[in-house]
Short mmCIF file of C-alpha atoms in Angstrom, two decimals:
data_model
loop_
_atom_site.label_atom_id
_atom_site.label_comp_id
_atom_site.label_asym_id
_atom_site.label_seq_id
_atom_site.Cartn_x
_atom_site.Cartn_y
_atom_site.Cartn_z
CA MET A 137 -3.02 31.23 150.94
CA GLU A 138 0.44 32.44 150.13
CA LEU A 139 0.08 30.67 146.69
CA MET A 140 -3.23 32.45 146.03
CA ASN A 141 -1.68 35.72 146.84
CA GLN A 142 1.08 35.13 144.37
CA LYS A 143 -1.51 34.26 141.52
CA GLY A 144 -3.50 37.41 142.28
CA PHE A 145 -0.45 39.57 142.05
CA ALA A 146 0.53 37.97 138.69
CA SER A 147 -2.95 38.59 137.28
CA ILE A 148 -2.74 42.15 138.27
CA LEU A 149 0.64 42.52 136.68
CA VAL A 150 -0.52 41.06 133.36
CA ILE A 151 -3.48 43.44 133.24
CA GLY A 152 -1.21 46.37 133.83
CA ILE A 153 1.14 45.34 131.05
CA ILE A 154 -1.80 45.03 128.63
CA ILE A 155 -3.08 48.46 129.51
CA ALA A 156 0.37 49.91 128.99
CA ILE A 157 0.60 48.32 125.56
CA ILE A 158 -2.78 49.60 124.58
CA ALA A 159 -1.87 53.14 125.66
CA VAL A 160 1.37 53.16 123.76
CA GLY A 161 -0.31 51.81 120.55
CA THR A 162 -3.08 54.37 120.70
CA GLY A 163 -0.66 57.21 121.11
CA SER A 164 1.43 56.06 118.22
CA TYR A 165 -1.67 55.85 116.00
CA PHE A 166 -2.75 59.37 116.75
CA TYR A 167 0.77 60.66 116.25
CA VAL A 168 1.06 59.04 112.79
CA SER A 169 -2.44 60.29 111.79
CA LYS A 170 -1.52 63.75 112.77
CA GLN A 171 1.64 63.78 110.77
CA SER A 172 -0.10 62.37 107.74
CA GLU A 173 -2.77 65.12 107.72
CA GLU A 174 -0.08 67.75 108.05
CA SER A 175 1.81 66.21 105.12
CA LEU A 176 -1.36 66.21 102.86
CA THR A 177 -2.00 69.84 103.65
CA GLU A 178 1.54 71.04 102.90
CA ASN A 179 2.37 68.87 99.87
CA PRO A 180 -0.06 68.41 96.81
CA ALA A 181 -0.41 65.05 95.32
CA ILE A 182 1.85 64.09 92.40
CA ASN A 183 -1.11 63.45 90.03
CA GLU A 184 -2.41 67.00 90.66
CA SER A 185 0.64 68.81 89.39
CA THR A 186 0.15 72.38 88.25
CA ASP A 187 2.84 72.05 85.48
CA PRO A 188 0.86 72.89 82.27
CA ALA A 189 2.94 70.93 79.84
CA PRO A 190 1.35 67.48 80.38
CA ALA A 191 -2.13 68.94 80.16
CA LEU A 192 -1.23 70.69 76.87
CA GLU A 193 0.18 67.59 75.47
CA SER A 194 -3.01 65.71 76.17
CA GLU A 195 -5.12 68.46 74.72
CA ASN A 196 -3.23 68.37 71.38
CA ILE A 197 -4.18 64.81 70.76
CA SER A 198 -7.61 65.78 69.50
CA GLU A 199 -6.87 69.36 68.16
CA PRO A 200 -4.91 69.60 64.87
CA ILE A 201 -2.07 72.04 64.35
CA VAL A 202 -3.29 74.89 62.23
CA ILE A 203 -1.04 76.08 59.50
CA GLN A 204 -1.43 79.82 58.60
CA GLU A 205 -2.87 80.76 55.23
CA GLN A 206 0.33 82.30 54.09
CA GLU A 207 2.08 79.16 52.97
CA SER A 208 5.48 80.91 52.63
CA LYS A 209 5.59 81.54 56.39
CA LYS A 210 4.72 77.99 57.47
CA GLU A 211 4.50 78.96 61.15
CA THR A 212 3.13 76.45 63.70
CA THR A 213 1.33 78.12 66.60
CA LEU A 214 0.65 76.22 69.79
CA PRO A 215 -2.10 77.50 72.07
CA SER A 216 -1.21 78.80 75.50
CA ALA A 217 -2.46 76.66 78.39
CA GLU A 218 -3.32 79.68 80.45
CA ALA A 219 -5.02 81.49 77.50
CA GLN A 220 -7.04 78.57 76.37
CA PRO A 221 -10.09 77.72 78.49
CA GLU A 222 -10.77 74.09 79.04
CA THR A 223 -13.24 72.69 76.50
CA LYS A 224 -15.36 69.93 77.77
CA LYS A 225 -16.39 67.44 75.17
CA PRO A 226 -18.91 64.60 75.69
CA ALA A 227 -17.00 61.42 76.34
CA SER A 228 -19.36 59.43 74.11
CA VAL A 229 -18.52 61.49 70.94
CA PRO A 230 -14.92 61.16 69.96
CA ALA A 231 -13.33 64.07 68.18
CA PRO A 232 -12.83 63.45 64.46
CA THR A 233 -9.41 62.89 63.18
CA GLN A 234 -8.22 65.99 61.29
CA ILE A 235 -5.23 66.29 58.96
CA PRO A 236 -3.43 69.68 58.97
CA THR A 237 -3.78 71.30 55.54
CA ILE A 238 -1.93 74.04 53.71
CA THR A 239 -4.05 76.71 52.12
CA LYS A 240 -2.78 77.26 48.58
CA GLU A 241 -3.50 79.97 46.06
CA PRO A 242 -7.01 79.61 44.70
CA VAL A 243 -7.33 77.91 41.32
CA ILE A 244 -8.49 80.48 38.71
CA VAL A 245 -11.20 79.01 36.51
CA PRO A 246 -11.22 80.71 33.13
CA GLN A 247 -14.37 82.61 32.42
CA ASN A 248 -16.09 82.55 29.06
CA THR A 249 -14.86 85.78 27.58
CA CYS A 250 -17.12 85.35 24.55
CA SER A 251 -20.27 86.27 26.45
CA ARG A 252 -21.87 89.58 27.05
CA ALA A 253 -25.27 90.62 28.33
CA PHE A 254 -27.14 92.64 25.75
CA SER A 255 -27.02 96.14 27.21
CA PRO A 256 -28.53 98.67 24.81
CA ARG A 257 -27.46 102.31 25.28
CA TYR A 258 -29.43 104.41 22.89
CA SER A 259 -33.11 103.28 23.04
CA ALA A 260 -35.58 101.92 25.56
CA GLY A 261 -36.64 99.28 23.08
CA PRO A 262 -38.35 96.93 22.59
CA TYR A 263 -35.59 94.97 20.92
CA TYR A 264 -35.59 91.81 18.85
CA THR A 265 -34.03 89.15 20.91
CA GLY A 266 -33.66 86.16 18.53
CA PRO A 267 -30.77 84.90 16.43
CA LEU A 268 -28.99 86.92 13.73
CA PHE A 269 -27.16 85.93 10.50
CA ASP A 270 -24.59 88.29 8.93
CA ALA A 271 -25.30 88.08 5.21
CA HIS A 272 -22.50 90.50 4.20
CA LEU A 273 -19.06 90.24 5.89
CA HIS A 274 -15.60 90.82 4.42
CA MET A 275 -13.11 88.38 5.80
CA PRO A 276 -9.31 88.87 6.23
CA THR A 277 -7.54 88.30 2.90
CA LEU A 278 -6.49 84.80 1.90
CA ILE A 279 -3.19 85.90 0.52
CA ASP A 280 -0.27 88.26 1.15
CA ILE A 281 -2.06 91.22 -0.18
CA SER A 282 1.21 93.07 -0.83
CA LYS A 283 1.71 90.61 -3.71
CA ALA A 284 -1.75 91.22 -5.26
CA ASP A 285 -2.58 93.42 -8.19
CA PRO A 286 -4.18 96.56 -6.63
CA SER A 287 -6.44 96.94 -9.69
CA LYS A 288 -8.09 93.57 -8.88
CA LEU A 289 -8.79 93.99 -5.19
CA GLU A 290 -12.36 95.17 -5.85
CA GLY A 291 -14.15 97.71 -3.89
CA HIS A 292 -12.96 96.82 -0.35
CA GLY A 293 -9.33 96.16 -1.26
CA ALA A 294 -8.10 99.26 0.65
CA ASP A 295 -10.04 98.17 3.75
CA ILE A 296 -8.82 94.63 3.55
CA ALA A 297 -5.31 95.97 3.12
CA GLY A 298 -5.70 97.22 6.68
CA HIS A 299 -5.31 93.63 7.82
CA ILE A 300 -1.65 93.51 6.63
CA GLY A 301 0.52 92.61 9.59
CA VAL A 302 -2.48 91.46 11.67
CA ASP A 303 -2.66 87.87 12.88
CA ARG A 304 -5.40 86.40 10.69
CA ASP A 305 -6.23 83.70 13.21
CA ALA A 306 -6.58 86.41 15.87
CA GLU A 307 -8.86 88.39 13.62
CA LEU A 308 -11.02 85.34 13.04
CA ASP A 309 -11.08 84.60 16.77
CA LYS A 310 -12.36 88.12 17.35
CA LEU A 311 -15.15 87.71 14.72
CA LEU A 312 -16.19 84.28 16.12
CA CYS A 313 -16.22 85.61 19.62
CA ASN A 314 -18.50 88.46 18.63
CA PHE A 315 -20.82 86.07 16.88
CA GLU A 316 -21.11 84.03 20.19
CA ARG A 317 -21.70 87.14 22.24
CA GLU A 318 -24.40 88.42 19.88
CA LYS A 319 -26.28 85.20 18.96
CA VAL A 320 -25.08 85.34 15.36
CA ARG A 321 -25.76 81.90 13.82
CA GLY A 322 -23.52 82.36 10.83
CA ALA A 323 -22.24 84.66 8.07
CA ILE A 324 -21.53 84.95 4.41
CA GLY A 325 -17.79 85.81 4.27
CA PHE A 326 -16.20 87.39 1.18
CA THR A 327 -12.58 86.40 0.59
CA ILE A 328 -9.93 87.93 -1.75
CA GLY A 329 -7.62 85.61 -3.70
CA GLU A 330 -5.53 85.87 -6.81
CA ALA A 331 -5.37 83.73 -9.88
CA GLU A 332 -1.62 84.28 -10.09
CA LEU A 333 -1.43 83.12 -6.35
CA LEU A 334 -3.74 80.18 -6.75
CA THR A 335 -1.85 77.81 -4.38
CA GLU A 336 -1.72 80.47 -1.65
CA THR A 337 -5.37 81.33 -2.29
CA LEU A 338 -6.56 77.82 -1.85
CA SER A 339 -4.25 77.10 1.12
CA GLY A 340 -5.52 80.29 2.81
CA ALA A 341 -9.15 79.34 2.15
CA LYS A 342 -8.79 75.86 3.52
CA SER A 343 -7.05 77.17 6.58
CA MET A 344 -9.78 79.75 7.15
CA LYS A 345 -12.54 77.22 6.61
CA ALA A 346 -10.96 74.90 9.11
CA LYS A 347 -10.95 77.78 11.60
CA VAL A 348 -14.47 79.09 11.09
CA GLY A 349 -16.17 75.75 10.29
CA SER A 350 -19.83 75.96 9.45
CA MET A 351 -20.15 79.33 11.03
CA VAL A 352 -19.04 81.09 7.79
CA ASP A 353 -19.91 80.24 4.18
CA LEU A 354 -16.96 81.51 2.15
CA PHE A 355 -17.40 83.30 -1.15
CA LEU A 356 -14.51 83.83 -3.54
CA THR A 357 -14.05 87.23 -5.15
CA PRO A 358 -13.72 86.42 -8.87
CA ALA A 359 -12.18 89.64 -10.22
CA SER A 360 -8.83 88.08 -11.13
CA PHE A 361 -10.22 84.74 -12.31
CA ASN A 362 -11.71 83.66 -15.62
CA ALA A 363 -14.72 81.31 -15.79
CA GLY A 364 -12.50 78.31 -16.65
CA GLY A 365 -10.28 78.88 -13.62
CA LEU A 366 -13.28 79.23 -11.29
CA ASP A 367 -14.83 76.06 -12.70
CA ASN A 368 -11.65 74.09 -11.86
CA ILE A 369 -11.49 75.63 -8.35
CA ILE A 370 -15.01 74.65 -7.45
CA ALA A 371 -14.80 71.23 -9.07
CA GLY A 372 -11.51 70.43 -7.32
CA ASN A 373 -12.43 71.83 -3.95
CA PRO A 374 -16.04 70.77 -3.19
CA ASN A 375 -17.71 72.59 -0.26
CA LEU A 376 -14.92 75.09 0.10
CA PHE A 377 -16.74 78.01 -1.46
CA ALA A 378 -20.53 78.55 -1.39
CA GLY A 379 -20.49 81.31 -3.96
CA PHE A 380 -18.74 83.97 -6.03
CA GLY A 381 -18.54 87.54 -4.80
CA GLU A 382 -18.52 90.29 -4.01
CA MET A 383 -18.56 91.29 -7.67
CA ALA A 384 -18.18 95.09 -7.30
CA PHE A 385 -19.26 96.51 -10.70
CA TYR A 386 -18.64 100.07 -9.54
CA HIS A 387 -14.88 99.28 -9.12
CA PRO A 388 -12.14 99.77 -11.74
CA SER A 389 -11.59 96.04 -11.75
CA TYR A 390 -14.90 95.82 -13.73
CA ALA A 391 -14.31 98.88 -15.86
CA ASN A 392 -16.44 98.65 -19.02
CA THR A 393 -17.74 95.34 -17.81
CA PRO A 394 -21.42 95.54 -16.91
CA PRO A 395 -23.28 92.79 -15.15
CA ASP A 396 -24.44 91.24 -18.48
CA ALA A 397 -21.06 91.21 -20.18
CA SER A 398 -20.23 87.89 -21.78
CA SER A 399 -17.11 87.38 -19.58
CA VAL A 400 -19.20 87.63 -16.37
CA VAL A 401 -22.16 85.72 -17.78
CA GLN A 402 -19.75 82.79 -18.17
CA ILE A 403 -19.06 83.01 -14.38
CA TYR A 404 -22.75 83.00 -13.74
CA GLU A 405 -23.00 79.76 -15.79
CA VAL A 406 -20.21 78.20 -13.68
CA ALA A 407 -22.15 79.12 -10.55
CA GLY A 408 -25.33 77.52 -11.96
CA LYS A 409 -23.39 74.40 -12.87
CA HIS A 410 -22.13 73.95 -9.32
CA ASN A 411 -25.34 75.31 -7.63
CA ILE A 412 -23.57 78.16 -5.87
CA ILE A 413 -24.60 81.75 -5.33
CA VAL A 414 -23.52 84.92 -7.09
CA MET A 415 -23.26 88.11 -4.99
CA MET A 416 -22.93 91.41 -6.80
CA HIS A 417 -22.81 95.09 -5.95
CA PRO A 418 -24.03 96.85 -9.05
CA ASP A 419 -23.08 100.34 -10.13
CA ALA A 420 -25.62 103.10 -10.64
CA ARG A 421 -27.75 102.93 -13.82
CA GLN A 422 -27.10 99.26 -14.41
CA GLU A 423 -30.66 98.10 -13.81
CA ILE A 424 -31.21 96.89 -17.36
CA ALA A 425 -27.93 94.93 -17.36
CA ILE A 426 -28.81 93.34 -13.99
CA GLU A 427 -32.23 92.26 -15.33
CA ASN A 428 -30.54 90.81 -18.49
CA ALA A 429 -28.08 88.76 -16.37
CA ILE A 430 -30.91 87.44 -14.19
CA LYS A 431 -33.19 86.56 -17.01
CA GLN A 432 -30.39 84.62 -18.80
CA ASN A 433 -29.64 82.60 -15.67
CA PRO A 434 -32.90 81.70 -13.96
CA ASN A 435 -31.20 78.72 -12.17
CA VAL A 436 -28.74 81.01 -10.46
CA LYS A 437 -29.49 82.74 -7.19
CA PHE A 438 -28.35 86.38 -7.13
CA LEU A 439 -27.71 88.22 -3.89
CA LEU A 440 -27.44 92.00 -4.39
CA HIS A 441 -26.59 94.94 -2.11
CA GLY A 442 -25.48 98.54 -2.25
CA PRO A 443 -26.96 102.02 -2.34
CA GLU A 444 -26.79 102.31 -6.11
CA THR A 445 -29.76 99.97 -6.50
CA GLU A 446 -31.65 100.58 -3.28
CA ASN A 447 -34.40 102.40 -5.10
CA THR A 448 -34.84 99.89 -7.90
CA VAL A 449 -34.06 96.53 -6.39
CA HIS A 450 -37.56 96.22 -4.96
CA GLY A 451 -39.05 96.15 -8.43
CA ILE A 452 -36.50 93.57 -9.53
CA ILE A 453 -37.29 91.36 -6.59
CA GLY A 454 -40.96 91.55 -7.53
CA LYS A 455 -40.21 90.23 -11.02
CA TYR A 456 -37.63 87.50 -10.36
CA PRO A 457 -37.89 84.84 -7.64
CA ASN A 458 -34.13 84.19 -7.74
CA VAL A 459 -33.10 87.64 -6.47
CA TYR A 460 -32.30 88.59 -2.86
CA TYR A 461 -31.06 91.73 -1.23
CA SER A 462 -29.08 92.33 1.98
CA ILE A 463 -29.59 95.52 3.88
CA ASP A 464 -26.44 95.92 5.82
CA ALA A 465 -24.20 98.93 6.43
CA MET A 466 -26.75 101.08 4.64
CA LEU A 467 -29.08 100.69 7.63
CA ILE A 468 -26.82 102.99 9.54
CA ARG A 469 -26.67 106.14 7.43
CA LEU A 470 -27.00 109.81 7.93
CA SER A 471 -29.95 111.24 5.99
CA SER A 472 -27.72 113.72 4.18
CA ALA A 473 -24.99 111.19 3.31
CA PRO A 474 -24.72 109.26 0.04
CA GLY A 475 -23.39 106.11 1.74
CA ALA A 476 -23.27 104.15 4.97
CA LEU A 477 -21.86 105.93 8.03
CA MET A 478 -19.18 103.14 8.30
CA TYR A 479 -17.75 104.19 4.95
CA MET A 480 -18.15 107.98 5.43
CA VAL A 481 -15.94 108.43 8.57
CA SER A 482 -12.21 108.41 9.18
CA GLY A 483 -12.34 105.66 11.80
CA LYS A 484 -14.01 104.22 14.85
CA ASP A 485 -14.02 107.28 17.08
CA GLU A 486 -15.79 109.44 14.47
CA PHE A 487 -18.29 106.65 13.83
CA LYS A 488 -19.13 106.26 17.51
CA THR A 489 -19.59 109.98 17.94
CA LYS A 490 -22.00 110.44 14.99
CA PHE A 491 -23.78 107.20 15.81
CA ALA A 492 -24.54 108.46 19.30
CA GLN A 493 -25.50 111.91 18.20
CA ASN A 494 -27.89 110.72 15.42
CA TYR A 495 -29.15 107.35 16.63
CA THR A 496 -32.84 108.09 16.73
CA ALA A 497 -32.83 109.93 13.40
CA ILE A 498 -30.89 107.18 11.66
CA LEU A 499 -33.27 104.52 13.05
CA ASN A 500 -36.38 106.42 12.01
CA ASN A 501 -35.06 106.98 8.48
CA SER A 502 -34.21 103.25 7.99
CA VAL A 503 -37.63 102.15 9.26
CA ASN A 504 -39.36 104.59 6.92
CA GLN A 505 -37.29 103.42 3.98
CA TRP A 506 -37.32 99.65 4.41
CA LYS A 507 -40.11 98.45 6.69
CA ALA A 508 -42.86 98.27 4.07
CA LYS A 509 -40.56 96.68 1.45
CA ILE A 510 -39.43 93.94 3.81
CA GLU A 511 -42.95 93.14 4.88
CA GLN A 512 -44.12 93.04 1.23
CA TYR A 513 -41.45 90.45 0.26
CA PRO A 514 -40.56 88.90 3.70
CA GLY A 515 -38.60 86.03 2.10
CA ARG A 516 -36.15 88.11 0.03
CA TYR A 517 -34.44 90.68 2.28
CA MET A 518 -31.84 89.88 4.89
CA TRP A 519 -29.64 91.59 7.47
CA GLY A 520 -25.89 92.11 7.30
CA THR A 521 -23.10 94.28 8.49
CA ASP A 522 -20.65 94.92 5.53
CA ARG A 523 -17.70 95.02 7.89
CA SER A 524 -14.28 95.02 6.32
CA ASP A 525 -11.87 97.42 7.96
CA PRO A 526 -10.16 95.94 11.07
CA TRP A 527 -11.61 98.46 13.47
CA THR A 528 -15.17 97.28 12.46
CA TYR A 529 -14.27 93.85 13.98
CA ASP A 530 -13.73 95.38 17.43
CA GLU A 531 -16.16 94.32 20.17
CA ASP A 532 -17.31 97.88 20.97
CA MET A 533 -18.15 98.46 17.30
CA SER A 534 -19.85 95.09 17.09
CA ALA A 535 -22.05 95.91 20.09
CA LEU A 536 -23.25 99.11 18.48
CA ILE A 537 -24.05 97.29 15.20
CA GLU A 538 -25.93 94.66 17.14
CA GLU A 539 -28.02 97.16 19.16
CA PHE A 540 -29.04 99.00 16.00
CA ALA A 541 -29.95 95.76 14.23
CA ARG A 542 -32.10 94.50 17.10
CA ASP A 543 -33.84 97.87 17.46
CA PHE A 544 -34.55 97.98 13.72
CA ILE A 545 -35.80 94.40 13.47
CA ALA A 546 -38.20 95.04 16.44
CA GLU A 547 -39.93 97.68 14.27
CA LEU A 548 -40.88 95.07 11.72
CA ASP A 549 -44.08 92.98 11.82
CA PRO A 550 -43.38 90.13 14.33
CA ALA A 551 -44.25 87.64 11.59
CA VAL A 552 -41.33 88.66 9.44
CA GLN A 553 -38.66 89.51 12.04
CA GLU A 554 -36.96 86.14 12.07
CA ASN A 555 -37.01 85.94 8.24
CA PHE A 556 -35.04 89.15 7.93
CA ALA A 557 -32.81 88.45 10.91
CA TYR A 558 -31.53 84.98 9.85
CA LYS A 559 -33.96 82.62 8.14
CA ASN A 560 -33.77 84.11 4.68
CA ALA A 561 -29.94 83.87 4.65
CA GLU A 562 -29.96 80.35 5.93
CA GLY A 563 -32.61 79.40 3.31
CA LEU A 564 -30.54 80.96 0.52
CA LEU A 565 -27.52 78.84 1.62
CA ARG A 566 -29.74 75.76 2.00
CA ARG A 567 -28.67 75.35 5.66
#
């Protein structure tokens, strides 16, 4: 009985110890949990730091540094973490890799300065819009003109002398540029040389031909040359010259030498031998001499121009199939003037003033004088400019000449417009 009492007491004691252990453990658990919650509230987690630097560093991995346009400053600007709102990008589309670039000065692409829209100023049109061919153009001199004999410079010697001191290549560039602007397919270009300066003459001609190429058919003014010298020049330099001219019979260089004089007839014979053209500017009252020269040389093609024969050349053209006539500077003439406006003024400013003041009257006079003649012999007349003085090469002058030409040509029968504008000249030159 006493033993049973002792066992009962022991059981009670064990139970009490277990209860005490449970109580102490539970209390410790609640105490630790309490402290842990308070710690979480008072101290943020390390991986939720508010320091902006790590976040900015991560953001810059996919965003390139932008260099400012002004290369000289080369400033690198980093975006502010506070100022930049967070940009959410789809995780499935990675940002493209970008390489920072420096913006440099733009590359300037040269524009074609030899282009110009046709912009007429003095008439509402219509205008001829096709190609042109300048059948009468005086080129820069082939020689140092200060060395030349003034008596042998022919009619435009004084004008050509204006090119002294001017860069010949620059003048040729100006002409070629105007041709391109104005749809001019080519030109007959008259060049001045000297028999006494033959080497310089030929060197200058070859240099010029290399510059202008097939755009210009060069003619050699023959005033200082005899027939034998010209024969040697043509034979020794094939394809350099397409003709002789301008032979200015009104000039002192041909004093007492009419177009049918034996000395010049020999030159025509050289032209016929080499199948090249003779271009002449007859003086007044030389119609009989002109016809004699033409009849004696039926195998030579003669190209005439000038006001001295403007009233008689149409009859000569009707008689002889080897005669042609260029209507050039004379197209632009005041009704009261004996010559072309270009040669009746002191310079470009006066020309432009009178051209503007009298445009319609000048056009009407030219149409009345030439339209019926051109349409009667549509294969024999051709357009030209007769430019020689340096100021006539300028673009503003060239634009006025072009406008008038296109206005005049538009007044012709459409069936003959291209003939007059360029086809007759090209046919004469066998282009």
